[in-house]
mmCIF file with all atom_site columns, C-alpha atoms in Angstrom:
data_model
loop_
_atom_site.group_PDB
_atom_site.id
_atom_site.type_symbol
_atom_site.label_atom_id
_atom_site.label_alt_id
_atom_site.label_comp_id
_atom_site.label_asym_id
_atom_site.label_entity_id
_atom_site.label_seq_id
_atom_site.pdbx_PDB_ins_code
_atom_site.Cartn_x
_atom_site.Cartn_y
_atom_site.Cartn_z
_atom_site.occupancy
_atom_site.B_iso_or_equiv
_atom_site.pdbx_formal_charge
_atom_site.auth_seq_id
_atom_site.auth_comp_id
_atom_site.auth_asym_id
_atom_site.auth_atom_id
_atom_site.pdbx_PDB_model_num
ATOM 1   C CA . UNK A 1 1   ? -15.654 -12.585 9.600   1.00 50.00 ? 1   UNK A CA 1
ATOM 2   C CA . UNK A 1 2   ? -13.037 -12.256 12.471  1.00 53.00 ? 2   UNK A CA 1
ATOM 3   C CA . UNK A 1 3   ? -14.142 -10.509 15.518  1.00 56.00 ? 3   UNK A CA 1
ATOM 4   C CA . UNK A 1 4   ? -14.070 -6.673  15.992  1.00 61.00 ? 4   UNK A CA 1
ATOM 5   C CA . UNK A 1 5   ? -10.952 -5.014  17.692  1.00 57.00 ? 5   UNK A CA 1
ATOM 6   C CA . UNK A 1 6   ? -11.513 -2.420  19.038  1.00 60.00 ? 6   UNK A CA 1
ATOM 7   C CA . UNK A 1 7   ? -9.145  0.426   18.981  1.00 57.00 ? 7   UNK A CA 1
ATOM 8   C CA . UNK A 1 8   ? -7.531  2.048   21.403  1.00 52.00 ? 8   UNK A CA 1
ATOM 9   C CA . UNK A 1 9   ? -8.471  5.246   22.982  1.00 50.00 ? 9   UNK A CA 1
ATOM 10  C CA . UNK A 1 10  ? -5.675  8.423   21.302  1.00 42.00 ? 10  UNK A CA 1
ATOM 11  C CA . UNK A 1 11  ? -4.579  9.595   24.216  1.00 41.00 ? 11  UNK A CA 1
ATOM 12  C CA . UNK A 1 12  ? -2.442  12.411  23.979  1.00 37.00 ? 12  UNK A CA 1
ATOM 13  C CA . UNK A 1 13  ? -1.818  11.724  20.485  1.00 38.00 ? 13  UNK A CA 1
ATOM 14  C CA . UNK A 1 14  ? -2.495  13.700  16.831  1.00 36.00 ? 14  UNK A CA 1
ATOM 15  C CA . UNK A 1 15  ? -4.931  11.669  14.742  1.00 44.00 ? 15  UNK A CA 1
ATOM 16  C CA . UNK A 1 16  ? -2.941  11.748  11.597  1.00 62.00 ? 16  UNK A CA 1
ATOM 17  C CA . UNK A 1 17  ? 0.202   9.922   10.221  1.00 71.00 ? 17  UNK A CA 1
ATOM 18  C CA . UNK A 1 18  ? 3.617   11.390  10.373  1.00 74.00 ? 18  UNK A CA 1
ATOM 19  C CA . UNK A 1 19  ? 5.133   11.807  7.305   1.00 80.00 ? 19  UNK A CA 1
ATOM 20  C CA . UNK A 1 20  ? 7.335   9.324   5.933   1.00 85.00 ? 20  UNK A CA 1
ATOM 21  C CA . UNK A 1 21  ? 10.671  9.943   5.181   1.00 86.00 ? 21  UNK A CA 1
ATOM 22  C CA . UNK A 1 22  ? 12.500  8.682   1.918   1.00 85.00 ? 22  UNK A CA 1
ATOM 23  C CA . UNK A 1 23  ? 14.250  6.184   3.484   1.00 84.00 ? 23  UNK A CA 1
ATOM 24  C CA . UNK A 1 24  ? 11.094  4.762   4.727   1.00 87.00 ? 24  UNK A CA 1
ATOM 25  C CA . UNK A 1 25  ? 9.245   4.949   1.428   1.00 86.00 ? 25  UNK A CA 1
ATOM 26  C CA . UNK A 1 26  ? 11.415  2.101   0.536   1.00 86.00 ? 26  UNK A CA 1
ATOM 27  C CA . UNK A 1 27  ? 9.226   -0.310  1.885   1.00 91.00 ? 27  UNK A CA 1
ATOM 28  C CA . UNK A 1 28  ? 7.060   0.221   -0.812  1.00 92.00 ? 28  UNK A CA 1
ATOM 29  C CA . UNK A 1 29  ? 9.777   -0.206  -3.145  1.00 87.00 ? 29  UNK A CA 1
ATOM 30  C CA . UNK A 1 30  ? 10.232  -4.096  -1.471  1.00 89.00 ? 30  UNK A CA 1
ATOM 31  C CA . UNK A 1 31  ? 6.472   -4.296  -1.643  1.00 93.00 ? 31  UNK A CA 1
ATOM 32  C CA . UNK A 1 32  ? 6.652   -3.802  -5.548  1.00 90.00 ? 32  UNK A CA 1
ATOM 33  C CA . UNK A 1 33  ? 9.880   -6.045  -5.473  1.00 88.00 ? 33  UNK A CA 1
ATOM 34  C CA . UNK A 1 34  ? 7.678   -9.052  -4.431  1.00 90.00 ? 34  UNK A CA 1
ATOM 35  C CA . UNK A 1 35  ? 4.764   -8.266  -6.715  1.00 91.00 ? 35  UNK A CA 1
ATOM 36  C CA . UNK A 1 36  ? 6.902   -7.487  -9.653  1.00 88.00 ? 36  UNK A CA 1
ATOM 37  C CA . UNK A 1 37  ? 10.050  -8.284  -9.553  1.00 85.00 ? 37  UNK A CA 1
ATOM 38  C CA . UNK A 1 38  ? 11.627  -6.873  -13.264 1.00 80.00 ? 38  UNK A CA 1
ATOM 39  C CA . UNK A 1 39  ? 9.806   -3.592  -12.480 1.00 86.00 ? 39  UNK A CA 1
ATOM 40  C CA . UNK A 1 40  ? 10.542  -0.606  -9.993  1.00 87.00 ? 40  UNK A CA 1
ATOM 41  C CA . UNK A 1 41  ? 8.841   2.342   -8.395  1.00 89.00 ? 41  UNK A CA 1
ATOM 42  C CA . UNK A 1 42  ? 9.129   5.861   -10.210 1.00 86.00 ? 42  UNK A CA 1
ATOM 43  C CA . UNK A 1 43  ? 11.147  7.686   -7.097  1.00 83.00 ? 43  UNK A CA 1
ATOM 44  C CA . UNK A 1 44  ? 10.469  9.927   -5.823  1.00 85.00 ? 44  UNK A CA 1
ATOM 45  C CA . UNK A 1 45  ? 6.973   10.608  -7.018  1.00 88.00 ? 45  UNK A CA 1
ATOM 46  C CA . UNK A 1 46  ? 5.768   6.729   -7.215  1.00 90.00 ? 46  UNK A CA 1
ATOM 47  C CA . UNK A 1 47  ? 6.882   6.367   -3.909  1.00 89.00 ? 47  UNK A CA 1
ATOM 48  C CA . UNK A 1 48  ? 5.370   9.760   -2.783  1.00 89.00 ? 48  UNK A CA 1
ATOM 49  C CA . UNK A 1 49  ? 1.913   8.853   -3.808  1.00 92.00 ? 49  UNK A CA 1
ATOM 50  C CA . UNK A 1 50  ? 1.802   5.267   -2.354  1.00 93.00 ? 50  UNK A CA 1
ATOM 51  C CA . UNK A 1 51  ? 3.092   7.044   0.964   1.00 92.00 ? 51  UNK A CA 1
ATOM 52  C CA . UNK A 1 52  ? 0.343   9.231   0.530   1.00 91.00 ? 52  UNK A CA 1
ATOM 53  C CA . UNK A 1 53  ? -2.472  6.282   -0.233  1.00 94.00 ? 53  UNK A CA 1
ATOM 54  C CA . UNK A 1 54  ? -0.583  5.007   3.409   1.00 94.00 ? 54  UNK A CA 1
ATOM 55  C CA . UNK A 1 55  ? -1.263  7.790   5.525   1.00 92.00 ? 55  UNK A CA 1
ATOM 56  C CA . UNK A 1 56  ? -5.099  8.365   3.987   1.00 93.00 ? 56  UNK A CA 1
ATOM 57  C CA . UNK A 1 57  ? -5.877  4.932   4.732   1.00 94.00 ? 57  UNK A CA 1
ATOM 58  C CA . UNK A 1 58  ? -4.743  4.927   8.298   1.00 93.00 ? 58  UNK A CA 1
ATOM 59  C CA . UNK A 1 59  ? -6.566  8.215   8.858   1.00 90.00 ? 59  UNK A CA 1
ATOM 60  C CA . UNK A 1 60  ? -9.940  6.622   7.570   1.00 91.00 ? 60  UNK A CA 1
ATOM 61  C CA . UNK A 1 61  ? -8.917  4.253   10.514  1.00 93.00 ? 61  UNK A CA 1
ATOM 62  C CA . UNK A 1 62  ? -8.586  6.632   12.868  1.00 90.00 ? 62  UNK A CA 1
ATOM 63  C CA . UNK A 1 63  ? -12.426 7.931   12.625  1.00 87.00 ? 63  UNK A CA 1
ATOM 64  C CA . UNK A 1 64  ? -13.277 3.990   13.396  1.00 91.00 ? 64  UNK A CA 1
ATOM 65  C CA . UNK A 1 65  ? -13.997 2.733   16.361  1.00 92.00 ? 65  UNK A CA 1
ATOM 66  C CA . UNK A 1 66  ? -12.376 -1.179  15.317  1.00 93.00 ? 66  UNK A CA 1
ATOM 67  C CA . UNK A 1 67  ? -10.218 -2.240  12.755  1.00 94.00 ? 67  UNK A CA 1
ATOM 68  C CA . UNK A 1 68  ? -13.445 -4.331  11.138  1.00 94.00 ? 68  UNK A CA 1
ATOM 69  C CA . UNK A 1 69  ? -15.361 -1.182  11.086  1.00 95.00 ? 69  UNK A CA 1
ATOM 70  C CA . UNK A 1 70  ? -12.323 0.726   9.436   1.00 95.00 ? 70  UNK A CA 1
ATOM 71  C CA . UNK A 1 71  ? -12.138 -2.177  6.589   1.00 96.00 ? 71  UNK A CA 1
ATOM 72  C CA . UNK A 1 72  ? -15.532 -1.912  5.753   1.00 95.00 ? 72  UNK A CA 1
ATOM 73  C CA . UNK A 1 73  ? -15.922 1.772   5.628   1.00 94.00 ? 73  UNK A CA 1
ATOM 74  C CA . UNK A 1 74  ? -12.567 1.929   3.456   1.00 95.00 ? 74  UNK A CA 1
ATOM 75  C CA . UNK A 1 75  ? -13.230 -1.216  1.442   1.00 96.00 ? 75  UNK A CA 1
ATOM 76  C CA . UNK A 1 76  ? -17.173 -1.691  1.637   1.00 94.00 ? 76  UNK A CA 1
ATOM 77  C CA . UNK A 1 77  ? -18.272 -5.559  2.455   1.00 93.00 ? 77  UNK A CA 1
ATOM 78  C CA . UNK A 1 78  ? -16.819 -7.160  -1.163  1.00 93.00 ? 78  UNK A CA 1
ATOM 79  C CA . UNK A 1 79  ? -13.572 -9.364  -1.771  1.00 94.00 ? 79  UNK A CA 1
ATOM 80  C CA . UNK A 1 80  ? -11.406 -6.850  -1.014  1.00 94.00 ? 80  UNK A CA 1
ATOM 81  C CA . UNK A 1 81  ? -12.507 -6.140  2.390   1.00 96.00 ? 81  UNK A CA 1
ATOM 82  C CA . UNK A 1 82  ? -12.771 -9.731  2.611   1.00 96.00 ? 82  UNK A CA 1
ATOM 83  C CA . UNK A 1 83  ? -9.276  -10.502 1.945   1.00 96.00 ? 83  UNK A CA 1
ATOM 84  C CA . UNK A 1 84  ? -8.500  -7.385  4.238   1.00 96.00 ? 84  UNK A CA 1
ATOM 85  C CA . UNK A 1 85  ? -9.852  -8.690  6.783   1.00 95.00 ? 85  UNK A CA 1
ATOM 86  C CA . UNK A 1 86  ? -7.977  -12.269 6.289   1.00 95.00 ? 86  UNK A CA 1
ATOM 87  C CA . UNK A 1 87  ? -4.727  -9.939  6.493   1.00 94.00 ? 87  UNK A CA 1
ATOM 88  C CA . UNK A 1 88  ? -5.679  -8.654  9.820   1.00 94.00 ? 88  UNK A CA 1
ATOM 89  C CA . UNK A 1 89  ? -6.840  -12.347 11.034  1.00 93.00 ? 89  UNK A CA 1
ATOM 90  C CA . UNK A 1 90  ? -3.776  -13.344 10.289  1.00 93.00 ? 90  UNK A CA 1
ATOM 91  C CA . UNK A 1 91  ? -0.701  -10.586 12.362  1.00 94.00 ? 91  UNK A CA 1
ATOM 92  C CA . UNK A 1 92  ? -3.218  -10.798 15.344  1.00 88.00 ? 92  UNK A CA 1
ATOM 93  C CA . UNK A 1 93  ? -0.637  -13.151 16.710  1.00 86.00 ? 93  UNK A CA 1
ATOM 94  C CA . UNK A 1 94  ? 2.529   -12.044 15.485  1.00 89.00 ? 94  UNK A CA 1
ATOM 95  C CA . UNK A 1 95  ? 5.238   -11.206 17.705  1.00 90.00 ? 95  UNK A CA 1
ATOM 96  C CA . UNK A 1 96  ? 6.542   -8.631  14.660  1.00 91.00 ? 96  UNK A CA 1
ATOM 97  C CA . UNK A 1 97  ? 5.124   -7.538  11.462  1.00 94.00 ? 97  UNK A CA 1
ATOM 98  C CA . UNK A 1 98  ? 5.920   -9.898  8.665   1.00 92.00 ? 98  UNK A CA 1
ATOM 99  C CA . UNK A 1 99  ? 5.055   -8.536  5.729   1.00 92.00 ? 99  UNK A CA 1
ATOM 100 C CA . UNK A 1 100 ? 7.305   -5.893  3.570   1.00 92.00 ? 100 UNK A CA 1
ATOM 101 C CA . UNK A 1 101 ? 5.853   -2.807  4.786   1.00 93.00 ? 101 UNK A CA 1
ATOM 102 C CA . UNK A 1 102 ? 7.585   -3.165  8.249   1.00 92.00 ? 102 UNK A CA 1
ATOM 103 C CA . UNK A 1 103 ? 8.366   0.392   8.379   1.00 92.00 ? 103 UNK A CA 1
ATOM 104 C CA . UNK A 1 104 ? 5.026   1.766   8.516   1.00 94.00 ? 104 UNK A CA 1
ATOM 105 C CA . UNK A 1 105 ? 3.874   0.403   12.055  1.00 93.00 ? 105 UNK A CA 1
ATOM 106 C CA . UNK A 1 106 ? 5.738   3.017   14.051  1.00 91.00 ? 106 UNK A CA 1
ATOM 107 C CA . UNK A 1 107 ? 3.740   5.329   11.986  1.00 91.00 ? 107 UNK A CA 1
ATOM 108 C CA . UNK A 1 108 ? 0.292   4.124   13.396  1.00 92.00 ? 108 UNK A CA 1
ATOM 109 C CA . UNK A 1 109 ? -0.785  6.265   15.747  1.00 89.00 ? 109 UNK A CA 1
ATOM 110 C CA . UNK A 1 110 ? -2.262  3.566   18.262  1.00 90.00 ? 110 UNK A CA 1
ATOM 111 C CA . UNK A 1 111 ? -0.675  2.499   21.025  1.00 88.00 ? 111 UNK A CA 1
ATOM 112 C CA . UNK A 1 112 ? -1.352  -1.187  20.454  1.00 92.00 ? 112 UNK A CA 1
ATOM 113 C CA . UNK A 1 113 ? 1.070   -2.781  18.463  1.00 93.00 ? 113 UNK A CA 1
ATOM 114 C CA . UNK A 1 114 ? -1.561  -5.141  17.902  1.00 93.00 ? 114 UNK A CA 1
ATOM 115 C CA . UNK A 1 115 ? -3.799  -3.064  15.869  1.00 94.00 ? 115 UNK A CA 1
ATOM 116 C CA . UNK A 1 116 ? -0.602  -1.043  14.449  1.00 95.00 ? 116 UNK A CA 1
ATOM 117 C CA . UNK A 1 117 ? -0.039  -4.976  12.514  1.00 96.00 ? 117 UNK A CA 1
ATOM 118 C CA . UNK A 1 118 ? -4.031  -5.230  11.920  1.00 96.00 ? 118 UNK A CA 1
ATOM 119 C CA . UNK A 1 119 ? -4.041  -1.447  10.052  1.00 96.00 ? 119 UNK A CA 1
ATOM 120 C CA . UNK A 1 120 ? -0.623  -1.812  8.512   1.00 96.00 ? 120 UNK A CA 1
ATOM 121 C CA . UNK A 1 121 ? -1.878  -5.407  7.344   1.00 97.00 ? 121 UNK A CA 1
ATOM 122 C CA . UNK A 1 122 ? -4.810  -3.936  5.186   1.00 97.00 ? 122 UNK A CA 1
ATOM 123 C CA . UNK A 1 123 ? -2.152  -0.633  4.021   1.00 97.00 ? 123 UNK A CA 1
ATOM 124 C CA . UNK A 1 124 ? -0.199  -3.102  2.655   1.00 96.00 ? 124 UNK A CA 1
ATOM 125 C CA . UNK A 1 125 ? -3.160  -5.298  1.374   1.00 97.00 ? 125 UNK A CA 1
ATOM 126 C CA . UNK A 1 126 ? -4.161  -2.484  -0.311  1.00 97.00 ? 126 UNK A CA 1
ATOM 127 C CA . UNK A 1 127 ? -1.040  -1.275  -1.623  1.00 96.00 ? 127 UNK A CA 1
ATOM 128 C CA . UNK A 1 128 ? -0.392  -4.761  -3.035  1.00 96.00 ? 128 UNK A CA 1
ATOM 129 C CA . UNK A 1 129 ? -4.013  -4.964  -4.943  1.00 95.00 ? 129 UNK A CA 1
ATOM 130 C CA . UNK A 1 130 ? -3.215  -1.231  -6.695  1.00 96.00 ? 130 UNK A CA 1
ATOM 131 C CA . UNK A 1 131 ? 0.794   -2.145  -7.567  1.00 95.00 ? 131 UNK A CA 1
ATOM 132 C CA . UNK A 1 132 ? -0.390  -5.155  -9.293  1.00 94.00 ? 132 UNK A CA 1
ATOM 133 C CA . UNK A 1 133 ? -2.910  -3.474  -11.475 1.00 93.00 ? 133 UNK A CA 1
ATOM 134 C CA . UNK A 1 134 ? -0.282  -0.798  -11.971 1.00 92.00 ? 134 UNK A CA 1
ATOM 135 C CA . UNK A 1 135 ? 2.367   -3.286  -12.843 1.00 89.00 ? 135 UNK A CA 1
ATOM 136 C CA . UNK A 1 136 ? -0.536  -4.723  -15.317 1.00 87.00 ? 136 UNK A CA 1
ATOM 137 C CA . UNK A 1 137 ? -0.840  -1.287  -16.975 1.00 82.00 ? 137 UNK A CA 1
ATOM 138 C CA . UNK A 1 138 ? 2.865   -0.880  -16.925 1.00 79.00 ? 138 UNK A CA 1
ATOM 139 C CA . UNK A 1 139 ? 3.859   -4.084  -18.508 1.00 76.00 ? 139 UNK A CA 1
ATOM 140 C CA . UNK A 1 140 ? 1.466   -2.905  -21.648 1.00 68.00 ? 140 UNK A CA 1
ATOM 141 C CA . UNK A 1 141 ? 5.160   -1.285  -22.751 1.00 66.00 ? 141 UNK A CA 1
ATOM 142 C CA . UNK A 1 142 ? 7.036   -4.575  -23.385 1.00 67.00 ? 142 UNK A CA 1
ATOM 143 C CA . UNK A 1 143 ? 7.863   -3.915  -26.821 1.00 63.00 ? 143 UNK A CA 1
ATOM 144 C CA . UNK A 1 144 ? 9.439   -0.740  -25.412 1.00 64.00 ? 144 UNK A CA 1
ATOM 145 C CA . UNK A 1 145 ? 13.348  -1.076  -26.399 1.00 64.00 ? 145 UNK A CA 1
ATOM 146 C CA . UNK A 1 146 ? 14.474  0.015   -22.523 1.00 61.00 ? 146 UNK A CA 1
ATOM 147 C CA . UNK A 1 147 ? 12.079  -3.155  -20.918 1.00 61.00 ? 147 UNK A CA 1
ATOM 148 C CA . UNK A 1 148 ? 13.480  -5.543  -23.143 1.00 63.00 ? 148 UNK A CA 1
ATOM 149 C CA . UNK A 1 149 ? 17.409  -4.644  -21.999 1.00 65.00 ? 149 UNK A CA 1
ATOM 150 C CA . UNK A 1 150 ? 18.996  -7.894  -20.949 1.00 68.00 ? 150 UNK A CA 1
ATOM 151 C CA . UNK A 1 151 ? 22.238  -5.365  -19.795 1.00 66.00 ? 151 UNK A CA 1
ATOM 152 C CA . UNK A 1 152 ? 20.511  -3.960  -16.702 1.00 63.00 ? 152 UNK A CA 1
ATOM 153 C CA . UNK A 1 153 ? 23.096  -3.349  -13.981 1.00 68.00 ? 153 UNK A CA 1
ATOM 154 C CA . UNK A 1 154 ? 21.180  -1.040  -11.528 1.00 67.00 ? 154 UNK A CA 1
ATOM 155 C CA . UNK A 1 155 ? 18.099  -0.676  -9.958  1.00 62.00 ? 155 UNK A CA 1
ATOM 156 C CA . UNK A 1 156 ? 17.163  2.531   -11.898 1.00 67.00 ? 156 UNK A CA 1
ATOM 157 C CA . UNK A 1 157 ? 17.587  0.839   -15.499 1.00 68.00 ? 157 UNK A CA 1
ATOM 158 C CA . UNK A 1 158 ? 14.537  -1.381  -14.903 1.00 74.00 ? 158 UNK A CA 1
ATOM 159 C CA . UNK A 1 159 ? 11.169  -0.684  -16.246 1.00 80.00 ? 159 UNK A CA 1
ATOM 160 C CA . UNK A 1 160 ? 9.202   1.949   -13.378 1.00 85.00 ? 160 UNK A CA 1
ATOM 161 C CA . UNK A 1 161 ? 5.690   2.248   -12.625 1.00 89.00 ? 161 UNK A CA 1
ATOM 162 C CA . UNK A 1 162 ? 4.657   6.240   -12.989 1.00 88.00 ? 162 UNK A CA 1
ATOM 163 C CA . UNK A 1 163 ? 2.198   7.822   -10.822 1.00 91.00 ? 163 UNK A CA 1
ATOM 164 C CA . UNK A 1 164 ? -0.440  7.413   -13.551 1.00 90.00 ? 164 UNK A CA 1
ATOM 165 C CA . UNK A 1 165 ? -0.179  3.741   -13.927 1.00 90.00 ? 165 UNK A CA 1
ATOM 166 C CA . UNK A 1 166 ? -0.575  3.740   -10.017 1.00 93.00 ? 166 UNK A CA 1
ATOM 167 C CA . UNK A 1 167 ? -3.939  6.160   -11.218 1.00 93.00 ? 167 UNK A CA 1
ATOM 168 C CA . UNK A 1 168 ? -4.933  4.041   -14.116 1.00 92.00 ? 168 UNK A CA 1
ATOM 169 C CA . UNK A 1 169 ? -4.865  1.324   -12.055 1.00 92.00 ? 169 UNK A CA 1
ATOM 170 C CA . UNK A 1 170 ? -7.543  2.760   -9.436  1.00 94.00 ? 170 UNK A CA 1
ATOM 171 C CA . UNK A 1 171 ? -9.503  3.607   -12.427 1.00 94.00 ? 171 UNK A CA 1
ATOM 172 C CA . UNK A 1 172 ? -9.559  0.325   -13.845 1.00 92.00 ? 172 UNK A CA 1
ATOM 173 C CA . UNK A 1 173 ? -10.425 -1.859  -10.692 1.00 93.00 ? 173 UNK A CA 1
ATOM 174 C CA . UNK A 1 174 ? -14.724 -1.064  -9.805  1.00 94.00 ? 174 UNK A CA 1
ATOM 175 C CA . UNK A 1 175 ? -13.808 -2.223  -6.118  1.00 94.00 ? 175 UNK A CA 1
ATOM 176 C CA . UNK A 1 176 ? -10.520 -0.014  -5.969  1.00 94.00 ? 176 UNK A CA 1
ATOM 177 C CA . UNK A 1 177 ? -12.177 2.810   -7.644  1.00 95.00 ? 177 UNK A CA 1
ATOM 178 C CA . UNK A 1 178 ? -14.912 2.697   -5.487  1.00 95.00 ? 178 UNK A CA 1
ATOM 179 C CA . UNK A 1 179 ? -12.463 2.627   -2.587  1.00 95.00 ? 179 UNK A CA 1
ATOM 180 C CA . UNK A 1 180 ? -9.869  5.440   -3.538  1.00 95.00 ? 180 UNK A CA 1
ATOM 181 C CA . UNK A 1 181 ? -11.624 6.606   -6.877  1.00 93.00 ? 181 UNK A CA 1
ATOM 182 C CA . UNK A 1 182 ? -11.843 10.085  -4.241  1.00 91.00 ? 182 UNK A CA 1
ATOM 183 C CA . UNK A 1 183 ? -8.503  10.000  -3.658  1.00 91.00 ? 183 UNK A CA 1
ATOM 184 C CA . UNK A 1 184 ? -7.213  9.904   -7.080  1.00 92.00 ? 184 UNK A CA 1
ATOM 185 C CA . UNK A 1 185 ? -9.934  11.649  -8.618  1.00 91.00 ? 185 UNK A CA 1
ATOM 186 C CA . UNK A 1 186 ? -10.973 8.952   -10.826 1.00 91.00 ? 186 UNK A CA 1
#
């Protein structure tokens, strides 16, 4: 396991997450882009709740006292965490965030950019492990007439992952219901 950061004191600042605004709940949209490419987000309510699963998940950080700590109070000490912590391993050294959800480090309240990489790192781990299952659950409909549409022009003709596959997902996954079972009371 990587060593523990520690995270900077909150000085002068709220411990919860701004809200996001629509334009930056997008980033989850590119997220599911990467994971899934023939499916898209239900908007605004897909995007809502994964905004949502952002901001709880940095607050859990906030009540740590190092990212570590924060991944394995969230995640516990199994493969998740474990590939969590890989994540945050690996933006220690990055000059900017490289993954898709880019957007949500001026959201951190920390001011270490840092540790805004480390926590977005395991948001977006996360994010990624529940949009797959979802996508899973989701792609049950392919003998549903509108997925098999070869004369898709726009964005909002493809296939969309609904709040409750993003649900049924949590449910189905012991490690992500254990995790965020709370959350989406599952």
């Amino acid at each position: 396991m990587p060593a523990a950061v520690a995270l900077p004191p909150m000085e002068n600042q709220l411990p919860k997450m701004k809200k996001m605004s629509p334009e930056d709940q997008g980033c989850f949209m590119l997220l599911l882009e990467n994971i899934h490419p023939h499916l898209r987000l239900a908007y605004p309510n897909g995007a809502k709740i994964m905004a949502g699963l952002a901001a709880w998940i940095v607050n859990k950080f906030m009540d740590a006292d190092s990212v570590q700590e924060g991944v394995v109070t969230l995640l516990g000490t199994g493969e998740l965490a474990d590939h969590a912590l890989n994540n945050v391993s690996a933006v220690a050294k990055a000059d900017k965030y490289p993954g898709c959800m880019f957007a949500l480090v001026s959201y951190i309240p920390v001011g270490d950019k840092v540790v805004q990489y480390q926590i977005t790192a395991v948001v977006e781990y996360c994010c990624t492990e529940i949009l797959a299952l979802a996508g899973a659950v989701c792609e049950k409909l392919k003998d549903q007439e509108a997925w098999n549409n070869e004369t898709r022009e726009k964005y909002e003709d493809f296939p969309q992952i609904r709040p409750s596959d993003i649900k049924g997902a949590v449910a189905q996954d012991k490690e992500l219901k254990d995790a965020f079972g709370a959350l989406f009371k599952v």
